Amino acid sequence: MEPDGDGGSAVQLYAKECSRLILEVLKRRSSQKEDREVRASEKAVAFHNNVFDISKGPLSFIEAREAEDILKPLKEPGNSYKEAALAVCELIPSTEKLRILHFHNNMTGDPRALAISEVLKRSPLREDFRCSSTRIATEGRIAVSEALESCTHLKKLDLRDNMFGAEARVALSKALSKHAGLNEVYLSYLNLEDEGAVALANSLKESAPTLEVLDMAGNDIRAEAAPALSACIAVKQNLRKLNLAENELKDEGAIQISKALEEGHLQLNEVDMSNNSIGRARSWVLSQVVV
């Protein structure tokens, strides 16, 4: 209280304090609004990075250049899209003209592999199929292998870096027996072992007469499978590249493979049998083939 005063100072004090409190409230509200906007923006980004939507725009046939632009976000680093195999299966109801289909380095899994197999079944004219470095389990591997039987026009097959079990190996070898036009086959790191390698070698021996590339590296193939491999390789006179690296052929298996390459094979310019525990026979093998 102001003695003998009219209270003006007190009013000024109260007014100043009220102004300060009002400013604090306004600042808090502004800060809260900004926080809400940031959260909304983050949600929008998250939505953008998790949902891939190509339903916008006019309905029309998509040309190759337009498809590249539309699908570009799928290649952007940091996105969180789920594997889109199911959507691909739905978005491509008719695949009679589709020649190339690649799935690489993703967590495909069995459900998506089943969807991929359906696309393959509807693609009798497919020439190039890649399904490498995925996490397909037994059911999916069998489904994809069986679906490959219908793609009899395949020229290039790449299944590298997938773990094929016994049943999948049988299905794959059966499928390959129907592919007379195969030029390139990439079957490295499939856990084939001797049984799988023999089955596939026998299938390829009777098919794919113009085979140019055979890649079966990293499959724990031992000398026991060398006779079947040698018989297959011997009749593939168009081979340009043979990759059997990172197996367990040792001296006995390496010598058998080298002898299979002695006759013909005029187009062959690359042979890789490194990391096969080859010992005393190494110099002889090197003298027989170009490594």
PDB file of C-alpha atoms in Angstrom:
ATOM      1  CA  MET A   1       0.000   0.000   0.000  1.00  0.00           C
ATOM      2  CA  GLU A   2       1.119   3.486  -0.706  1.00  0.00           C
ATOM      3  CA  PRO A   3       0.709   5.849   2.273  1.00  0.00           C
ATOM      4  CA  ASP A   4      -1.051   9.047   1.232  1.00  0.00           C
ATOM      5  CA  GLY A   5      -0.941   7.852  -2.391  1.00  0.00           C
ATOM      6  CA  ASP A   6      -3.624   7.333  -5.013  1.00  0.00           C
ATOM      7  CA  GLY A   7      -2.543   3.712  -5.800  1.00  0.00           C
ATOM      8  CA  GLY A   8      -1.124   4.533  -9.251  1.00  0.00           C
ATOM      9  CA  SER A   9       2.131   2.705  -8.607  1.00  0.00           C
ATOM     10  CA  ALA A  10       0.275  -0.449  -7.574  1.00  0.00           C
ATOM     11  CA  VAL A  11      -1.826  -0.357 -10.733  1.00  0.00           C
ATOM     12  CA  GLN A  12       1.304  -0.036 -12.857  1.00  0.00           C
ATOM     13  CA  LEU A  13       2.874  -2.966 -11.023  1.00  0.00           C
ATOM     14  CA  TYR A  14      -0.202  -5.143 -11.516  1.00  0.00           C
ATOM     15  CA  ALA A  15      -0.414  -4.168 -15.175  1.00  0.00           C
ATOM     16  CA  LYS A  16       3.218  -5.037 -15.736  1.00  0.00           C
ATOM     17  CA  GLU A  17       2.824  -8.392 -14.039  1.00  0.00           C
ATOM     18  CA  CYS A  18      -0.313  -9.175 -16.059  1.00  0.00           C
ATOM     19  CA  SER A  19       1.496  -8.341 -19.287  1.00  0.00           C
ATOM     20  CA  ARG A  20       4.320 -10.670 -18.335  1.00  0.00           C
ATOM     21  CA  LEU A  21       1.941 -13.524 -17.538  1.00  0.00           C
ATOM     22  CA  ILE A  22       0.005 -12.985 -20.773  1.00  0.00           C
ATOM     23  CA  LEU A  23       3.226 -13.095 -22.798  1.00  0.00           C
ATOM     24  CA  GLU A  24       4.238 -16.336 -21.077  1.00  0.00           C
ATOM     25  CA  VAL A  25       0.876 -17.920 -21.932  1.00  0.00           C
ATOM     26  CA  LEU A  26       1.148 -16.788 -25.542  1.00  0.00           C
ATOM     27  CA  LYS A  27       4.691 -18.145 -25.780  1.00  0.00           C
ATOM     28  CA  ARG A  28       3.602 -21.492 -24.343  1.00  0.00           C
ATOM     29  CA  ARG A  29       0.720 -21.707 -26.791  1.00  0.00           C
ATOM     30  CA  SER A  30       3.019 -20.818 -29.675  1.00  0.00           C
ATOM     31  CA  SER A  31       5.517 -23.445 -28.570  1.00  0.00           C
ATOM     32  CA  GLN A  32       2.780 -26.065 -28.245  1.00  0.00           C
ATOM     33  CA  LYS A  33       1.505 -25.184 -31.713  1.00  0.00           C
ATOM     34  CA  GLU A  34       4.990 -25.544 -33.155  1.00  0.00           C
ATOM     35  CA  ASP A  35       5.384 -28.903 -31.413  1.00  0.00           C
ATOM     36  CA  ARG A  36       2.085 -30.097 -32.868  1.00  0.00           C
ATOM     37  CA  GLU A  37       3.137 -28.950 -36.323  1.00  0.00           C
ATOM     38  CA  VAL A  38       6.491 -30.725 -35.999  1.00  0.00           C
ATOM     39  CA  ARG A  39       4.795 -33.917 -34.852  1.00  0.00           C
ATOM     40  CA  ALA A  40       2.319 -33.677 -37.711  1.00  0.00           C
ATOM     41  CA  SER A  41       5.163 -33.126 -40.139  1.00  0.00           C
ATOM     42  CA  GLU A  42       7.044 -36.118 -38.725  1.00  0.00           C
ATOM     43  CA  LYS A  43       3.935 -38.249 -39.054  1.00  0.00           C
ATOM     44  CA  ALA A  44       3.525 -37.091 -42.636  1.00  0.00           C
ATOM     45  CA  VAL A  45       7.135 -38.002 -43.397  1.00  0.00           C
ATOM     46  CA  ALA A  46       6.706 -41.363 -41.695  1.00  0.00           C
ATOM     47  CA  PHE A  47       3.547 -41.963 -43.692  1.00  0.00           C
ATOM     48  CA  HIS A  48       5.368 -40.984 -46.861  1.00  0.00           C
ATOM     49  CA  ASN A  49       8.245 -43.313 -46.063  1.00  0.00           C
ATOM     50  CA  ASN A  50       6.030 -46.261 -45.159  1.00  0.00           C
ATOM     51  CA  VAL A  51       3.298 -46.069 -47.781  1.00  0.00           C
ATOM     52  CA  PHE A  52       4.048 -46.288 -51.458  1.00  0.00           C
ATOM     53  CA  ASP A  53       1.040 -45.087 -53.447  1.00  0.00           C
ATOM     54  CA  ILE A  54       0.908 -44.930 -57.237  1.00  0.00           C
ATOM     55  CA  SER A  55      -2.856 -44.597 -57.466  1.00  0.00           C
ATOM     56  CA  LYS A  56      -2.733 -40.851 -58.081  1.00  0.00           C
ATOM     57  CA  GLY A  57      -2.778 -39.338 -61.534  1.00  0.00           C
ATOM     58  CA  PRO A  58      -4.629 -40.245 -64.720  1.00  0.00           C
ATOM     59  CA  LEU A  59      -5.392 -43.832 -65.637  1.00  0.00           C
ATOM     60  CA  SER A  60      -3.239 -44.763 -68.613  1.00  0.00           C
ATOM     61  CA  PHE A  61      -0.552 -47.140 -69.810  1.00  0.00           C
ATOM     62  CA  ILE A  62       2.819 -46.405 -68.200  1.00  0.00           C
ATOM     63  CA  GLU A  63       5.853 -46.128 -70.452  1.00  0.00           C
ATOM     64  CA  ALA A  64       9.330 -47.199 -69.343  1.00  0.00           C
ATOM     65  CA  ARG A  65      10.542 -43.673 -68.478  1.00  0.00           C
ATOM     66  CA  GLU A  66       7.355 -42.927 -66.525  1.00  0.00           C
ATOM     67  CA  ALA A  67       7.720 -46.198 -64.609  1.00  0.00           C
ATOM     68  CA  GLU A  68      11.272 -45.227 -63.585  1.00  0.00           C
ATOM     69  CA  ASP A  69      10.038 -41.886 -62.211  1.00  0.00           C
ATOM     70  CA  ILE A  70       7.094 -43.441 -60.398  1.00  0.00           C
ATOM     71  CA  LEU A  71       9.153 -46.197 -58.789  1.00  0.00           C
ATOM     72  CA  LYS A  72      12.110 -43.933 -57.920  1.00  0.00           C
ATOM     73  CA  PRO A  73      11.066 -43.465 -54.232  1.00  0.00           C
ATOM     74  CA  LEU A  74      11.552 -47.181 -53.650  1.00  0.00           C
ATOM     75  CA  LYS A  75      15.304 -46.696 -54.200  1.00  0.00           C
ATOM     76  CA  GLU A  76      15.688 -43.693 -51.884  1.00  0.00           C
ATOM     77  CA  PRO A  77      17.861 -44.407 -48.809  1.00  0.00           C
ATOM     78  CA  GLY A  78      16.159 -44.427 -45.432  1.00  0.00           C
ATOM     79  CA  ASN A  79      12.659 -45.293 -46.576  1.00  0.00           C
ATOM     80  CA  SER A  80      10.638 -47.803 -44.565  1.00  0.00           C
ATOM     81  CA  TYR A  81       8.509 -49.415 -47.225  1.00  0.00           C
ATOM     82  CA  LYS A  82       7.478 -53.064 -46.579  1.00  0.00           C
ATOM     83  CA  GLU A  83       8.436 -55.531 -49.285  1.00  0.00           C
ATOM     84  CA  ALA A  84       5.965 -54.789 -52.159  1.00  0.00           C
ATOM     85  CA  ALA A  85       5.758 -58.224 -53.817  1.00  0.00           C
ATOM     86  CA  LEU A  86       2.066 -58.609 -53.019  1.00  0.00           C
ATOM     87  CA  ALA A  87       1.355 -55.214 -54.532  1.00  0.00           C
ATOM     88  CA  VAL A  88       3.434 -56.082 -57.590  1.00  0.00           C
ATOM     89  CA  CYS A  89       1.405 -59.235 -58.043  1.00  0.00           C
ATOM     90  CA  GLU A  90      -1.818 -57.227 -57.889  1.00  0.00           C
ATOM     91  CA  LEU A  91      -0.573 -54.336 -60.007  1.00  0.00           C
ATOM     92  CA  ILE A  92       0.632 -56.579 -62.818  1.00  0.00           C
ATOM     93  CA  PRO A  93      -2.370 -58.795 -63.513  1.00  0.00           C
ATOM     94  CA  SER A  94      -1.206 -59.434 -67.068  1.00  0.00           C
ATOM     95  CA  THR A  95       2.494 -60.111 -67.551  1.00  0.00           C
ATOM     96  CA  GLU A  96       2.574 -61.657 -70.993  1.00  0.00           C
ATOM     97  CA  LYS A  97       4.838 -58.892 -72.325  1.00  0.00           C
ATOM     98  CA  LEU A  98       7.065 -58.597 -69.255  1.00  0.00           C
ATOM     99  CA  ARG A  99      10.566 -59.884 -70.019  1.00  0.00           C
ATOM    100  CA  ILE A 100      12.616 -58.873 -66.942  1.00  0.00           C
ATOM    101  CA  LEU A 101      11.829 -59.197 -63.229  1.00  0.00           C
ATOM    102  CA  HIS A 102      14.431 -58.508 -60.520  1.00  0.00           C
ATOM    103  CA  PHE A 103      14.129 -58.857 -56.738  1.00  0.00           C
ATOM    104  CA  HIS A 104      17.420 -58.235 -54.948  1.00  0.00           C
ATOM    105  CA  ASN A 105      18.667 -57.681 -51.411  1.00  0.00           C
ATOM    106  CA  ASN A 106      15.393 -57.560 -49.506  1.00  0.00           C
ATOM    107  CA  MET A 107      13.485 -59.377 -46.778  1.00  0.00           C
ATOM    108  CA  THR A 108      11.171 -61.133 -49.182  1.00  0.00           C
ATOM    109  CA  GLY A 109      10.059 -63.976 -46.934  1.00  0.00           C
ATOM    110  CA  ASP A 110       7.636 -66.761 -47.789  1.00  0.00           C
ATOM    111  CA  PRO A 111       4.400 -64.733 -48.279  1.00  0.00           C
ATOM    112  CA  ARG A 112       6.077 -62.402 -50.771  1.00  0.00           C
ATOM    113  CA  ALA A 113       7.846 -65.321 -52.454  1.00  0.00           C
ATOM    114  CA  LEU A 114       4.465 -66.939 -53.061  1.00  0.00           C
ATOM    115  CA  ALA A 115       3.315 -63.709 -54.699  1.00  0.00           C
ATOM    116  CA  ILE A 116       6.454 -63.639 -56.856  1.00  0.00           C
ATOM    117  CA  SER A 117       5.787 -67.219 -57.922  1.00  0.00           C
ATOM    118  CA  GLU A 118       2.329 -66.184 -59.110  1.00  0.00           C
ATOM    119  CA  VAL A 119       3.852 -63.427 -61.249  1.00  0.00           C
ATOM    120  CA  LEU A 120       6.250 -65.987 -62.731  1.00  0.00           C
ATOM    121  CA  LYS A 121       3.429 -68.347 -63.590  1.00  0.00           C
ATOM    122  CA  ARG A 122       1.758 -65.562 -65.553  1.00  0.00           C
ATOM    123  CA  SER A 123       4.999 -64.695 -67.379  1.00  0.00           C
ATOM    124  CA  PRO A 124       5.602 -67.428 -69.945  1.00  0.00           C
ATOM    125  CA  LEU A 125       7.818 -65.145 -72.059  1.00  0.00           C
ATOM    126  CA  ARG A 126      10.115 -63.953 -69.243  1.00  0.00           C
ATOM    127  CA  GLU A 127      13.765 -63.945 -70.288  1.00  0.00           C
ATOM    128  CA  ASP A 128      15.559 -62.557 -67.223  1.00  0.00           C
ATOM    129  CA  PHE A 129      14.680 -63.388 -63.609  1.00  0.00           C
ATOM    130  CA  ARG A 130      16.649 -62.380 -60.535  1.00  0.00           C
ATOM    131  CA  CYS A 131      15.735 -63.270 -56.969  1.00  0.00           C
ATOM    132  CA  SER A 132      18.999 -62.852 -55.074  1.00  0.00           C
ATOM    133  CA  SER A 133      20.045 -62.056 -51.497  1.00  0.00           C
ATOM    134  CA  THR A 134      16.570 -62.540 -50.061  1.00  0.00           C
ATOM    135  CA  ARG A 135      15.298 -64.317 -46.971  1.00  0.00           C
ATOM    136  CA  ILE A 136      12.948 -66.768 -48.610  1.00  0.00           C
ATOM    137  CA  ALA A 137      12.281 -69.843 -46.479  1.00  0.00           C
ATOM    138  CA  THR A 138      11.554 -73.396 -47.608  1.00  0.00           C
ATOM    139  CA  GLU A 139       7.977 -72.904 -48.781  1.00  0.00           C
ATOM    140  CA  GLY A 140       8.846 -69.828 -50.794  1.00  0.00           C
ATOM    141  CA  ARG A 141      11.940 -71.388 -52.372  1.00  0.00           C
ATOM    142  CA  ILE A 142       9.953 -74.396 -53.523  1.00  0.00           C
ATOM    143  CA  ALA A 143       7.151 -72.182 -54.897  1.00  0.00           C
ATOM    144  CA  VAL A 144       9.577 -70.012 -56.881  1.00  0.00           C
ATOM    145  CA  SER A 145      11.470 -73.051 -58.200  1.00  0.00           C
ATOM    146  CA  GLU A 146       8.274 -74.758 -59.325  1.00  0.00           C
ATOM    147  CA  ALA A 147       7.006 -71.542 -60.940  1.00  0.00           C
ATOM    148  CA  LEU A 148      10.201 -71.362 -62.998  1.00  0.00           C
ATOM    149  CA  GLU A 149       9.034 -74.436 -64.903  1.00  0.00           C
ATOM    150  CA  SER A 150       6.535 -72.267 -66.782  1.00  0.00           C
ATOM    151  CA  CYS A 151       9.191 -69.703 -67.825  1.00  0.00           C
ATOM    152  CA  THR A 152      10.655 -71.793 -70.612  1.00  0.00           C
ATOM    153  CA  HIS A 153      12.025 -68.753 -72.453  1.00  0.00           C
ATOM    154  CA  LEU A 154      14.496 -67.835 -69.702  1.00  0.00           C
ATOM    155  CA  LYS A 155      17.916 -66.729 -70.872  1.00  0.00           C
ATOM    156  CA  LYS A 156      19.289 -65.475 -67.569  1.00  0.00           C
ATOM    157  CA  LEU A 157      18.576 -66.839 -64.075  1.00  0.00           C
ATOM    158  CA  ASP A 158      20.096 -65.343 -60.919  1.00  0.00           C
ATOM    159  CA  LEU A 159      19.251 -66.953 -57.565  1.00  0.00           C
ATOM    160  CA  ARG A 160      22.475 -66.084 -55.744  1.00  0.00           C
ATOM    161  CA  ASP A 161      22.721 -65.896 -51.964  1.00  0.00           C
ATOM    162  CA  ASN A 162      19.637 -67.864 -50.918  1.00  0.00           C
ATOM    163  CA  MET A 163      19.610 -70.923 -48.668  1.00  0.00           C
ATOM    164  CA  PHE A 164      18.064 -73.769 -50.674  1.00  0.00           C
ATOM    165  CA  GLY A 165      17.073 -76.892 -48.756  1.00  0.00           C
ATOM    166  CA  ALA A 166      16.776 -80.419 -50.144  1.00  0.00           C
ATOM    167  CA  GLU A 167      13.217 -80.056 -51.436  1.00  0.00           C
ATOM    168  CA  ALA A 168      13.959 -76.729 -53.107  1.00  0.00           C
ATOM    169  CA  ARG A 169      17.029 -78.207 -54.812  1.00  0.00           C
ATOM    170  CA  VAL A 170      14.902 -80.989 -56.308  1.00  0.00           C
ATOM    171  CA  ALA A 171      12.283 -78.497 -57.527  1.00  0.00           C
ATOM    172  CA  LEU A 172      14.955 -76.234 -59.014  1.00  0.00           C
ATOM    173  CA  SER A 173      16.761 -79.047 -60.839  1.00  0.00           C
ATOM    174  CA  LYS A 174      13.450 -80.195 -62.290  1.00  0.00           C
ATOM    175  CA  ALA A 175      12.688 -76.661 -63.477  1.00  0.00           C
ATOM    176  CA  LEU A 176      16.096 -76.165 -65.100  1.00  0.00           C
ATOM    177  CA  SER A 177      15.657 -79.314 -67.166  1.00  0.00           C
ATOM    178  CA  LYS A 178      12.984 -77.443 -69.152  1.00  0.00           C
ATOM    179  CA  HIS A 179      15.083 -74.404 -70.057  1.00  0.00           C
ATOM    180  CA  ALA A 180      16.767 -74.992 -73.399  1.00  0.00           C
ATOM    181  CA  GLY A 181      17.561 -71.319 -73.976  1.00  0.00           C
ATOM    182  CA  LEU A 182      19.459 -70.507 -70.776  1.00  0.00           C
ATOM    183  CA  ASN A 183      22.639 -68.525 -71.418  1.00  0.00           C
ATOM    184  CA  GLU A 184      23.562 -67.432 -67.890  1.00  0.00           C
ATOM    185  CA  VAL A 185      22.939 -69.290 -64.623  1.00  0.00           C
ATOM    186  CA  TYR A 186      23.988 -67.833 -61.266  1.00  0.00           C
ATOM    187  CA  LEU A 187      23.555 -70.366 -58.453  1.00  0.00           C
ATOM    188  CA  SER A 188      26.257 -69.357 -55.986  1.00  0.00           C
ATOM    189  CA  TYR A 189      25.796 -69.463 -52.211  1.00  0.00           C
ATOM    190  CA  LEU A 190      22.634 -71.581 -52.277  1.00  0.00           C
ATOM    191  CA  ASN A 191      23.821 -74.252 -49.831  1.00  0.00           C
ATOM    192  CA  LEU A 192      23.586 -76.825 -52.621  1.00  0.00           C
ATOM    193  CA  GLU A 193      26.205 -79.232 -51.258  1.00  0.00           C
ATOM    194  CA  ASP A 194      27.042 -82.363 -53.254  1.00  0.00           C
ATOM    195  CA  GLU A 195      23.493 -83.640 -53.654  1.00  0.00           C
ATOM    196  CA  GLY A 196      22.141 -80.355 -54.983  1.00  0.00           C
ATOM    197  CA  ALA A 197      25.160 -79.735 -57.215  1.00  0.00           C
ATOM    198  CA  VAL A 198      24.851 -83.192 -58.797  1.00  0.00           C
ATOM    199  CA  ALA A 199      21.102 -82.799 -59.391  1.00  0.00           C
ATOM    200  CA  LEU A 200      21.532 -79.387 -61.018  1.00  0.00           C
ATOM    201  CA  ALA A 201      24.546 -80.471 -63.074  1.00  0.00           C
ATOM    202  CA  ASN A 202      22.595 -83.434 -64.428  1.00  0.00           C
ATOM    203  CA  SER A 203      19.659 -81.179 -65.350  1.00  0.00           C
ATOM    204  CA  LEU A 204      21.842 -78.590 -67.050  1.00  0.00           C
ATOM    205  CA  LYS A 205      23.735 -81.285 -68.939  1.00  0.00           C
ATOM    206  CA  GLU A 206      20.535 -82.266 -70.730  1.00  0.00           C
ATOM    207  CA  SER A 207      19.367 -78.691 -71.314  1.00  0.00           C
ATOM    208  CA  ALA A 208      20.815 -75.224 -71.991  1.00  0.00           C
ATOM    209  CA  PRO A 209      23.087 -76.232 -74.908  1.00  0.00           C
ATOM    210  CA  THR A 210      24.231 -72.622 -75.421  1.00  0.00           C
ATOM    211  CA  LEU A 211      25.093 -71.955 -71.771  1.00  0.00           C
ATOM    212  CA  GLU A 212      27.745 -69.235 -71.507  1.00  0.00           C
ATOM    213  CA  VAL A 213      27.977 -68.524 -67.765  1.00  0.00           C
ATOM    214  CA  LEU A 214      27.823 -71.078 -64.945  1.00  0.00           C
ATOM    215  CA  ASP A 215      28.298 -69.784 -61.397  1.00  0.00           C
ATOM    216  CA  MET A 216      28.107 -72.316 -58.540  1.00  0.00           C
ATOM    217  CA  ALA A 217      30.547 -70.732 -56.084  1.00  0.00           C
ATOM    218  CA  GLY A 218      30.261 -71.108 -52.329  1.00  0.00           C
ATOM    219  CA  ASN A 219      28.115 -74.245 -52.230  1.00  0.00           C
ATOM    220  CA  ASP A 220      30.262 -76.666 -50.186  1.00  0.00           C
ATOM    221  CA  ILE A 221      30.745 -78.831 -53.280  1.00  0.00           C
ATOM    222  CA  ARG A 222      33.247 -81.632 -52.716  1.00  0.00           C
ATOM    223  CA  ALA A 223      35.177 -83.917 -55.042  1.00  0.00           C
ATOM    224  CA  GLU A 224      32.334 -86.452 -54.859  1.00  0.00           C
ATOM    225  CA  ALA A 225      30.221 -84.138 -57.054  1.00  0.00           C
ATOM    226  CA  ALA A 226      33.041 -83.466 -59.541  1.00  0.00           C
ATOM    227  CA  PRO A 227      32.145 -86.284 -61.991  1.00  0.00           C
ATOM    228  CA  ALA A 228      28.627 -84.899 -62.541  1.00  0.00           C
ATOM    229  CA  LEU A 229      29.942 -81.342 -62.824  1.00  0.00           C
ATOM    230  CA  SER A 230      32.673 -82.414 -65.231  1.00  0.00           C
ATOM    231  CA  ALA A 231      30.192 -84.248 -67.453  1.00  0.00           C
ATOM    232  CA  CYS A 232      28.003 -81.144 -67.600  1.00  0.00           C
ATOM    233  CA  ILE A 233      30.885 -78.754 -68.238  1.00  0.00           C
ATOM    234  CA  ALA A 234      32.388 -80.949 -70.949  1.00  0.00           C
ATOM    235  CA  VAL A 235      29.344 -80.551 -73.201  1.00  0.00           C
ATOM    236  CA  LYS A 236      28.974 -76.797 -72.642  1.00  0.00           C
ATOM    237  CA  GLN A 237      31.213 -75.674 -75.471  1.00  0.00           C
ATOM    238  CA  ASN A 238      29.916 -72.087 -75.422  1.00  0.00           C
ATOM    239  CA  LEU A 239      31.055 -71.393 -71.878  1.00  0.00           C
ATOM    240  CA  ARG A 240      32.666 -67.995 -71.380  1.00  0.00           C
ATOM    241  CA  LYS A 241      32.787 -67.997 -67.588  1.00  0.00           C
ATOM    242  CA  LEU A 242      32.944 -70.790 -65.020  1.00  0.00           C
ATOM    243  CA  ASN A 243      32.911 -69.937 -61.316  1.00  0.00           C
ATOM    244  CA  LEU A 244      33.394 -72.742 -58.811  1.00  0.00           C
ATOM    245  CA  ALA A 245      35.253 -70.719 -56.185  1.00  0.00           C
ATOM    246  CA  GLU A 246      34.899 -71.245 -52.434  1.00  0.00           C
ATOM    247  CA  ASN A 247      33.974 -74.921 -52.556  1.00  0.00           C
ATOM    248  CA  GLU A 248      35.771 -78.050 -51.323  1.00  0.00           C
ATOM    249  CA  LEU A 249      36.839 -79.655 -54.607  1.00  0.00           C
ATOM    250  CA  LYS A 250      40.434 -80.141 -53.442  1.00  0.00           C
ATOM    251  CA  ASP A 251      43.020 -81.705 -55.778  1.00  0.00           C
ATOM    252  CA  GLU A 252      40.887 -84.605 -56.991  1.00  0.00           C
ATOM    253  CA  GLY A 253      37.858 -82.481 -57.911  1.00  0.00           C
ATOM    254  CA  ALA A 254      39.889 -79.669 -59.454  1.00  0.00           C
ATOM    255  CA  ILE A 255      41.751 -82.110 -61.716  1.00  0.00           C
ATOM    256  CA  GLN A 256      38.494 -83.651 -62.932  1.00  0.00           C
ATOM    257  CA  ILE A 257      37.040 -80.230 -63.729  1.00  0.00           C
ATOM    258  CA  SER A 258      40.245 -79.194 -65.519  1.00  0.00           C
ATOM    259  CA  LYS A 259      40.202 -82.323 -67.687  1.00  0.00           C
ATOM    260  CA  ALA A 260      36.621 -81.523 -68.722  1.00  0.00           C
ATOM    261  CA  LEU A 261      37.912 -78.230 -70.123  1.00  0.00           C
ATOM    262  CA  GLU A 262      40.742 -79.724 -72.179  1.00  0.00           C
ATOM    263  CA  GLU A 263      38.687 -80.291 -75.340  1.00  0.00           C
ATOM    264  CA  GLY A 264      37.158 -77.307 -77.147  1.00  0.00           C
ATOM    265  CA  HIS A 265      35.770 -74.478 -75.013  1.00  0.00           C
ATOM    266  CA  LEU A 266      37.230 -71.903 -77.369  1.00  0.00           C
ATOM    267  CA  GLN A 267      35.091 -69.096 -75.913  1.00  0.00           C
ATOM    268  CA  LEU A 268      36.160 -69.712 -72.310  1.00  0.00           C
ATOM    269  CA  ASN A 269      38.076 -66.750 -70.876  1.00  0.00           C
ATOM    270  CA  GLU A 270      37.433 -66.933 -67.136  1.00  0.00           C
ATOM    271  CA  VAL A 271      37.672 -69.884 -64.733  1.00  0.00           C
ATOM    272  CA  ASP A 272      37.648 -69.380 -60.982  1.00  0.00           C
ATOM    273  CA  MET A 273      38.413 -72.318 -58.703  1.00  0.00           C
ATOM    274  CA  SER A 274      40.057 -70.290 -55.953  1.00  0.00           C
ATOM    275  CA  ASN A 275      39.622 -71.234 -52.292  1.00  0.00           C
ATOM    276  CA  ASN A 276      39.028 -74.922 -53.011  1.00  0.00           C
ATOM    277  CA  SER A 277      41.776 -76.336 -50.801  1.00  0.00           C
ATOM    278  CA  ILE A 278      43.804 -77.210 -53.898  1.00  0.00           C
ATOM    279  CA  GLY A 279      47.289 -78.347 -52.908  1.00  0.00           C
ATOM    280  CA  ARG A 280      49.850 -80.272 -54.983  1.00  0.00           C
ATOM    281  CA  ALA A 281      47.697 -80.213 -58.113  1.00  0.00           C
ATOM    282  CA  ARG A 282      47.531 -76.426 -58.186  1.00  0.00           C
ATOM    283  CA  SER A 283      50.322 -75.927 -60.731  1.00  0.00           C
ATOM    284  CA  TRP A 284      48.873 -78.631 -63.021  1.00  0.00           C
ATOM    285  CA  VAL A 285      45.380 -77.108 -62.823  1.00  0.00           C
ATOM    286  CA  LEU A 286      46.781 -73.663 -63.633  1.00  0.00           C
ATOM    287  CA  SER A 287      48.551 -75.077 -66.664  1.00  0.00           C
ATOM    288  CA  GLN A 288      45.330 -76.560 -68.011  1.00  0.00           C
ATOM    289  CA  VAL A 289      42.969 -73.626 -67.648  1.00  0.00           C
ATOM    290  CA  VAL A 290      43.048 -69.831 -67.647  1.00  0.00           C
ATOM    291  CA  VAL A 291      42.323 -68.783 -64.059  1.00  0.00           C
TER     292      VAL A 291
END
